[in-house]
PDB file of C-alpha atoms in Angstrom:
ATOM      1  CA  MET A 841     -40.981  28.553 -50.854  1.00 80.00           C
ATOM      2  CA  SER A 842     -37.305  28.768 -49.887  1.00 86.00           C
ATOM      3  CA  GLU A 843     -34.697  26.533 -48.297  1.00 90.00           C
ATOM      4  CA  THR A 844     -31.157  26.888 -47.063  1.00 93.00           C
ATOM      5  CA  TRP A 845     -28.561  24.230 -47.763  1.00 95.00           C
ATOM      6  CA  VAL A 846     -25.180  24.226 -46.049  1.00 95.00           C
ATOM      7  CA  VAL A 847     -22.002  22.607 -47.382  1.00 95.00           C
ATOM      8  CA  VAL A 848     -20.263  21.289 -44.266  1.00 93.00           C
ATOM      9  CA  PRO A 849     -16.724  19.860 -44.100  1.00 92.00           C
ATOM     10  CA  THR A 850     -16.602  16.445 -42.426  1.00 92.00           C
ATOM     11  CA  CYS A 851     -12.809  16.083 -42.275  1.00 92.00           C
ATOM     12  CA  LEU A 852      -9.636  17.702 -43.576  1.00 93.00           C
ATOM     13  CA  PRO A 853      -9.211  17.403 -47.356  1.00 94.00           C
ATOM     14  CA  ILE A 854      -6.551  15.249 -48.995  1.00 96.00           C
ATOM     15  CA  VAL A 855      -3.375  17.207 -49.751  1.00 97.00           C
ATOM     16  CA  LEU A 856      -2.159  16.650 -53.303  1.00 97.00           C
ATOM     17  CA  ARG A 857       1.637  16.570 -53.403  1.00 95.00           C
ATOM     18  CA  ARG A 858       4.182  14.090 -54.776  1.00 94.00           C
ATOM     19  CA  CYS A 859       5.585  11.702 -52.174  1.00 94.00           C
ATOM     20  CA  HIS A 860       9.393  11.451 -52.343  1.00 91.00           C
ATOM     21  CA  ARG A 861       9.397   7.919 -50.986  1.00 93.00           C
ATOM     22  CA  CYS A 862       6.748   6.094 -53.042  1.00 92.00           C
ATOM     23  CA  ALA A 863       5.715   8.596 -55.773  1.00 85.00           C
ATOM     24  CA  SER A 864       2.123   8.663 -54.509  1.00 93.00           C
ATOM     25  CA  GLY A 865       0.448  12.045 -54.769  1.00 94.00           C
ATOM     26  CA  ARG A 866      -1.916  12.009 -51.786  1.00 97.00           C
ATOM     27  CA  PHE A 867      -1.354  13.015 -48.161  1.00 97.00           C
ATOM     28  CA  ARG A 868      -3.757  13.066 -45.218  1.00 95.00           C
ATOM     29  CA  ALA A 869      -3.268  15.955 -42.781  1.00 92.00           C
ATOM     30  CA  ASN A 870      -3.900  14.811 -39.216  1.00 86.00           C
ATOM     31  CA  GLY A 871      -4.036  18.304 -37.705  1.00 89.00           C
ATOM     32  CA  LYS A 872      -0.643  18.038 -36.014  1.00 95.00           C
ATOM     33  CA  PHE A 873       1.863  20.880 -36.140  1.00 97.00           C
ATOM     34  CA  ARG A 874       5.610  20.941 -35.578  1.00 96.00           C
ATOM     35  CA  VAL A 875       6.901  24.136 -33.993  1.00 94.00           C
ATOM     36  CA  ASN A 876      10.646  24.732 -34.028  1.00 93.00           C
ATOM     37  CA  ALA A 877      12.177  27.685 -32.195  1.00 88.00           C
ATOM     38  CA  ASN A 878      15.730  28.694 -33.068  1.00 86.00           C
ATOM     39  CA  HIS A 879      16.663  31.512 -30.685  1.00 84.00           C
ATOM     40  CA  LYS A 880      14.169  34.284 -31.553  1.00 89.00           C
ATOM     41  CA  LEU A 881      13.102  32.768 -34.873  1.00 93.00           C
ATOM     42  CA  LEU A 882      10.200  30.386 -35.338  1.00 94.00           C
ATOM     43  CA  ASP A 883       9.422  27.762 -37.977  1.00 95.00           C
ATOM     44  CA  VAL A 884       6.019  26.051 -38.068  1.00 96.00           C
ATOM     45  CA  TRP A 885       4.889  23.159 -40.250  1.00 97.00           C
ATOM     46  CA  LEU A 886       1.593  21.316 -40.619  1.00 97.00           C
ATOM     47  CA  LEU A 887       2.303  17.585 -40.865  1.00 97.00           C
ATOM     48  CA  ALA A 888       0.625  15.229 -43.332  1.00 97.00           C
ATOM     49  CA  LEU A 889       1.053  11.496 -43.916  1.00 97.00           C
ATOM     50  CA  CYS A 890       1.268   9.808 -47.325  1.00 97.00           C
ATOM     51  CA  THR A 891      -1.858   7.696 -47.813  1.00 96.00           C
ATOM     52  CA  ALA A 892       0.207   4.973 -49.523  1.00 96.00           C
ATOM     53  CA  CYS A 893       3.421   4.561 -47.484  1.00 96.00           C
ATOM     54  CA  GLY A 894       2.848   6.691 -44.379  1.00 94.00           C
ATOM     55  CA  ASP A 895       5.825   8.978 -45.000  1.00 95.00           C
ATOM     56  CA  THR A 896       5.505  12.444 -43.448  1.00 95.00           C
ATOM     57  CA  THR A 897       5.582  15.690 -45.386  1.00 95.00           C
ATOM     58  CA  ARG A 898       5.800  19.148 -43.882  1.00 96.00           C
ATOM     59  CA  ILE A 899       3.608  21.990 -45.095  1.00 97.00           C
ATOM     60  CA  THR A 900       5.277  25.288 -44.224  1.00 97.00           C
ATOM     61  CA  VAL A 901       3.074  27.635 -42.227  1.00 96.00           C
ATOM     62  CA  LEU A 902       5.656  30.067 -40.800  1.00 95.00           C
ATOM     63  CA  GLU A 903       9.297  30.332 -41.804  1.00 94.00           C
ATOM     64  CA  ARG A 904      12.026  32.164 -39.876  1.00 94.00           C
ATOM     65  CA  VAL A 905       9.501  34.468 -38.200  1.00 94.00           C
ATOM     66  CA  ASN A 906      10.387  36.484 -35.109  1.00 93.00           C
ATOM     67  CA  VAL A 907       8.664  34.934 -32.091  1.00 90.00           C
ATOM     68  CA  ARG A 908       7.454  38.322 -30.870  1.00 90.00           C
ATOM     69  CA  SER A 909       5.514  38.885 -34.106  1.00 93.00           C
ATOM     70  CA  VAL A 910       3.378  35.777 -33.550  1.00 92.00           C
ATOM     71  CA  GLN A 911       0.255  36.281 -31.463  1.00 92.00           C
ATOM     72  CA  ALA A 912       0.104  34.281 -28.232  1.00 91.00           C
ATOM     73  CA  GLU A 913      -3.325  32.901 -29.165  1.00 94.00           C
ATOM     74  CA  LEU A 914      -1.982  31.533 -32.458  1.00 93.00           C
ATOM     75  CA  LEU A 915       1.000  29.951 -30.690  1.00 92.00           C
ATOM     76  CA  ASN A 916      -1.347  28.236 -28.232  1.00 93.00           C
ATOM     77  CA  LEU A 917      -3.447  26.814 -31.077  1.00 94.00           C
ATOM     78  CA  LEU A 918      -0.307  25.527 -32.800  1.00 94.00           C
ATOM     79  CA  HIS A 919       0.956  23.836 -29.630  1.00 94.00           C
ATOM     80  CA  GLU A 920      -2.513  22.333 -29.045  1.00 94.00           C
ATOM     81  CA  ASN A 921      -2.649  20.922 -32.611  1.00 94.00           C
ATOM     82  CA  ASP A 922      -5.962  22.685 -33.153  1.00 92.00           C
ATOM     83  CA  PRO A 923      -7.869  20.947 -36.020  1.00 88.00           C
ATOM     84  CA  GLY A 924      -9.814  24.132 -36.836  1.00 88.00           C
ATOM     85  CA  LEU A 925      -6.570  26.011 -37.389  1.00 93.00           C
ATOM     86  CA  ALA A 926      -5.282  23.179 -39.598  1.00 94.00           C
ATOM     87  CA  ALA A 927      -8.434  23.385 -41.741  1.00 91.00           C
ATOM     88  CA  GLU A 928      -8.153  27.181 -41.967  1.00 92.00           C
ATOM     89  CA  LEU A 929      -4.490  27.054 -43.002  1.00 94.00           C
ATOM     90  CA  LEU A 930      -5.082  24.399 -45.664  1.00 94.00           C
ATOM     91  CA  GLN A 931      -7.708  26.663 -47.224  1.00 90.00           C
ATOM     92  CA  ASP A 932      -5.368  29.668 -47.182  1.00 93.00           C
ATOM     93  CA  PRO A 933      -4.327  30.326 -50.813  1.00 92.00           C
ATOM     94  CA  VAL A 934      -1.011  31.825 -49.632  1.00 94.00           C
ATOM     95  CA  VAL A 935      -0.107  28.605 -47.786  1.00 95.00           C
ATOM     96  CA  ARG A 936      -1.138  26.477 -50.773  1.00 95.00           C
ATOM     97  CA  ARG A 937       0.903  28.566 -53.231  1.00 95.00           C
ATOM     98  CA  ARG A 938       3.972  28.644 -51.003  1.00 95.00           C
ATOM     99  CA  ASN A 939       3.909  24.856 -50.636  1.00 97.00           C
ATOM    100  CA  HIS A 940       2.808  24.031 -54.202  1.00 96.00           C
ATOM    101  CA  ILE A 941      -0.104  21.908 -52.988  1.00 96.00           C
ATOM    102  CA  ALA A 942      -3.707  21.439 -54.041  1.00 95.00           C
ATOM    103  CA  LEU A 943      -6.637  19.983 -52.110  1.00 95.00           C
ATOM    104  CA  ASP A 944      -9.010  17.143 -52.920  1.00 95.00           C
ATOM    105  CA  TRP A 945     -12.334  17.623 -51.103  1.00 93.00           C
ATOM    106  CA  ASP A 946     -13.995  14.444 -52.407  1.00 91.00           C
ATOM    107  CA  ASN A 947     -15.634  12.572 -49.503  1.00 90.00           C
ATOM    108  CA  ALA A 948     -14.656  15.390 -47.116  1.00 92.00           C
ATOM    109  CA  TRP A 949     -17.973  17.260 -47.034  1.00 93.00           C
ATOM    110  CA  HIS A 950     -21.702  16.676 -46.857  1.00 92.00           C
ATOM    111  CA  LEU A 951     -24.807  18.677 -47.621  1.00 93.00           C
ATOM    112  CA  ASP A 952     -27.080  19.761 -44.774  1.00 91.00           C
ATOM    113  CA  GLY A 953     -30.528  20.887 -45.831  1.00 80.00           C
ATOM    114  CA  GLY A 954     -33.155  22.657 -43.782  1.00 50.00           C
ATOM    115  CA  ALA A 955     -36.912  22.494 -43.858  1.00 40.00           C
ATOM    116  CA  PRO A 956     -38.683  24.934 -46.173  1.00 44.00           C
ATOM    117  CA  ASP A 957     -38.901  28.463 -44.813  1.00 42.00           C
ATOM    118  CA  ARG A 958     -42.543  29.537 -45.228  1.00 39.00           C
ATOM    119  CA  SER A 959     -43.099  32.928 -43.682  1.00 42.00           C
ATOM    120  CA  ASP A 960     -46.873  32.463 -44.000  1.00 40.00           C
ATOM    121  CA  GLN A 961     -46.678  29.488 -41.593  1.00 39.00           C
ATOM    122  CA  PRO A 962     -44.828  30.805 -38.532  1.00 40.00           C
ATOM    123  CA  ASP A 963     -46.115  28.028 -36.261  1.00 38.00           C
ATOM    124  CA  ARG A 964     -44.645  25.166 -38.303  1.00 34.00           C
ATOM    125  CA  PRO A 965     -42.602  22.820 -36.120  1.00 36.00           C
ATOM    126  CA  ASP A 966     -38.828  22.987 -36.552  1.00 39.00           C
ATOM    127  CA  ARG A 967     -37.673  20.219 -38.875  1.00 34.00           C
ATOM    128  CA  SER A 968     -34.156  21.506 -39.567  1.00 40.00           C
ATOM    129  CA  ASP A 969     -32.830  17.946 -39.572  1.00 43.00           C
ATOM    130  CA  ARG A 970     -35.053  16.946 -42.533  1.00 40.00           C
ATOM    131  CA  PRO A 971     -32.956  15.811 -45.511  1.00 47.00           C
ATOM    132  CA  VAL A 972     -33.493  17.864 -48.664  1.00 48.00           C
ATOM    133  CA  ARG A 973     -35.098  15.582 -51.232  1.00 56.00           C
ATOM    134  CA  SER A 974     -38.394  17.120 -52.392  1.00 69.00           C
ATOM    135  CA  LEU A 975     -38.926  18.934 -55.672  1.00 77.00           C
ATOM    136  CA  PRO A 976     -41.542  21.701 -55.733  1.00 75.00           C
ATOM    137  CA  PRO A 977     -44.986  20.720 -57.076  1.00 78.00           C
ATOM    138  CA  GLU A 978     -45.757  21.301 -60.755  1.00 81.00           C
ATOM    139  CA  GLY A 979     -46.187  24.991 -61.546  1.00 80.00           C
ATOM    140  CA  GLU A 980     -44.320  26.151 -58.442  1.00 87.00           C
ATOM    141  CA  ALA A 981     -40.762  27.253 -57.756  1.00 91.00           C
ATOM    142  CA  ILE A 982     -38.296  26.873 -54.933  1.00 92.00           C
ATOM    143  CA  GLU A 983     -35.442  29.236 -54.083  1.00 93.00           C
ATOM    144  CA  VAL A 984     -32.427  27.644 -52.425  1.00 94.00           C
ATOM    145  CA  ALA A 985     -29.678  29.590 -50.668  1.00 95.00           C
ATOM    146  CA  VAL A 986     -26.453  27.569 -50.543  1.00 96.00           C
ATOM    147  CA  ARG A 987     -24.000  28.479 -47.785  1.00 96.00           C
ATOM    148  CA  PHE A 988     -20.438  27.188 -47.376  1.00 95.00           C
ATOM    149  CA  GLU A 989     -18.888  26.607 -43.946  1.00 92.00           C
ATOM    150  CA  ALA A 990     -15.498  26.292 -45.681  1.00 88.00           C
ATOM    151  CA  ARG A 991     -14.128  27.230 -49.097  1.00 87.00           C
ATOM    152  CA  ILE A 992     -14.894  23.847 -50.637  1.00 91.00           C
ATOM    153  CA  PRO A 993     -14.937  23.900 -54.452  1.00 91.00           C
ATOM    154  CA  VAL A 994     -18.094  22.043 -55.494  1.00 93.00           C
ATOM    155  CA  ARG A 995     -19.860  21.718 -58.816  1.00 93.00           C
ATOM    156  CA  PRO A 996     -23.339  23.254 -58.356  1.00 94.00           C
ATOM    157  CA  VAL A 997     -24.809  20.620 -60.698  1.00 94.00           C
ATOM    158  CA  ARG A 998     -23.547  17.865 -58.384  1.00 92.00           C
ATOM    159  CA  LEU A 999     -24.778  19.754 -55.318  1.00 93.00           C
ATOM    160  CA  ILE A1000     -28.267  20.284 -56.766  1.00 93.00           C
ATOM    161  CA  ALA A1001     -28.456  16.657 -57.898  1.00 92.00           C
ATOM    162  CA  GLU A1002     -27.581  15.489 -54.404  1.00 91.00           C
ATOM    163  CA  GLY A1003     -29.910  17.992 -52.735  1.00 92.00           C
ATOM    164  CA  PHE A1004     -32.967  16.901 -54.718  1.00 91.00           C
ATOM    165  CA  GLY A1005     -32.020  13.252 -55.211  1.00 89.00           C
ATOM    166  CA  LEU A1006     -31.706  13.659 -58.985  1.00 91.00           C
ATOM    167  CA  SER A1007     -29.153  12.445 -61.494  1.00 92.00           C
ATOM    168  CA  ARG A1008     -26.697  14.979 -62.858  1.00 92.00           C
ATOM    169  CA  ALA A1009     -28.208  14.449 -66.309  1.00 94.00           C
ATOM    170  CA  GLU A1010     -31.635  15.492 -64.965  1.00 93.00           C
ATOM    171  CA  VAL A1011     -30.124  18.631 -63.422  1.00 94.00           C
ATOM    172  CA  GLU A1012     -28.359  19.423 -66.711  1.00 94.00           C
ATOM    173  CA  ARG A1013     -31.727  19.104 -68.507  1.00 93.00           C
ATOM    174  CA  LEU A1014     -33.377  21.486 -66.014  1.00 93.00           C
ATOM    175  CA  LEU A1015     -30.512  23.938 -66.548  1.00 93.00           C
ATOM    176  CA  ALA A1016     -30.693  23.689 -70.360  1.00 92.00           C
ATOM    177  CA  GLY A1017     -34.487  24.099 -70.285  1.00 92.00           C
ATOM    178  CA  GLY A1018     -34.337  27.305 -68.249  1.00 92.00           C
ATOM    179  CA  ASN A1019     -35.990  25.719 -65.209  1.00 92.00           C
ATOM    180  CA  LEU A1020     -32.874  26.170 -63.091  1.00 93.00           C
ATOM    181  CA  VAL A1021     -31.612  29.743 -62.847  1.00 94.00           C
ATOM    182  CA  SER A1022     -29.069  31.670 -60.808  1.00 94.00           C
ATOM    183  CA  THR A1023     -27.081  34.889 -60.919  1.00 92.00           C
ATOM    184  CA  VAL A1024     -23.906  32.755 -60.931  1.00 93.00           C
ATOM    185  CA  ARG A1025     -22.772  30.228 -63.527  1.00 92.00           C
ATOM    186  CA  LEU A1026     -23.933  26.790 -62.377  1.00 92.00           C
ATOM    187  CA  SER A1027     -21.840  24.773 -64.822  1.00 85.00           C
ATOM    188  CA  GLY A1028     -18.414  25.343 -63.223  1.00 87.00           C
ATOM    189  CA  ARG A1029     -17.157  25.076 -59.645  1.00 90.00           C
ATOM    190  CA  LEU A1030     -18.113  27.368 -56.775  1.00 92.00           C
ATOM    191  CA  SER A1031     -16.777  27.680 -53.232  1.00 90.00           C
ATOM    192  CA  GLY A1032     -18.767  30.686 -52.056  1.00 92.00           C
ATOM    193  CA  ASP A1033     -22.385  31.294 -51.112  1.00 95.00           C
ATOM    194  CA  PHE A1034     -24.918  31.447 -53.929  1.00 96.00           C
ATOM    195  CA  THR A1035     -28.660  31.203 -54.563  1.00 96.00           C
ATOM    196  CA  PHE A1036     -30.566  29.391 -57.275  1.00 95.00           C
ATOM    197  CA  THR A1037     -34.225  28.966 -58.237  1.00 95.00           C
ATOM    198  CA  LEU A1038     -35.766  25.765 -59.558  1.00 94.00           C
ATOM    199  CA  LYS A1039     -39.080  26.102 -61.418  1.00 90.00           C
ATOM    200  CA  ARG A1040     -41.372  23.297 -62.436  1.00 80.00           C
TER     201      ARG A1040
END
């Protein structure tokens, strides 16, 4: 038996950066960009608001770039304050390093789980909206493919606990007992697709 779970972003993550006005360290990006053209040079910032005092910070996206080197499609997305572009840029490690920011994804994602994929039962009705909560019966195993719609760093132990409705301690016991196996290390953080098998 196999299932596919998908880690789906629900909103933009919190931007971790020190606020100069109130010394808070958390900003909420609202997907708005500021584009400033100075003759043939272009500056672009993604705007974020301090969650404590509402002060605005600018996250540099482009700096002193020749207008002709920027694709028209990208310029349109910037002028339209495209939320998908904002999410993509926040996940860009180059943008994060340049601006000395980190991201907090807590409460900014959820887990979508599909119905079991049983190739021996091709006429099963589609139940892709079924929440993932069932453990395999005793003596059986389930293989779960986890897919990420965005590079969201998540602890696999937390993800598996949520997916099966278990406590993290129970998942840790399954891992220690060899009943939870994967080709990747499940004890750290992952932000890319992986597969694991749970045996009972």
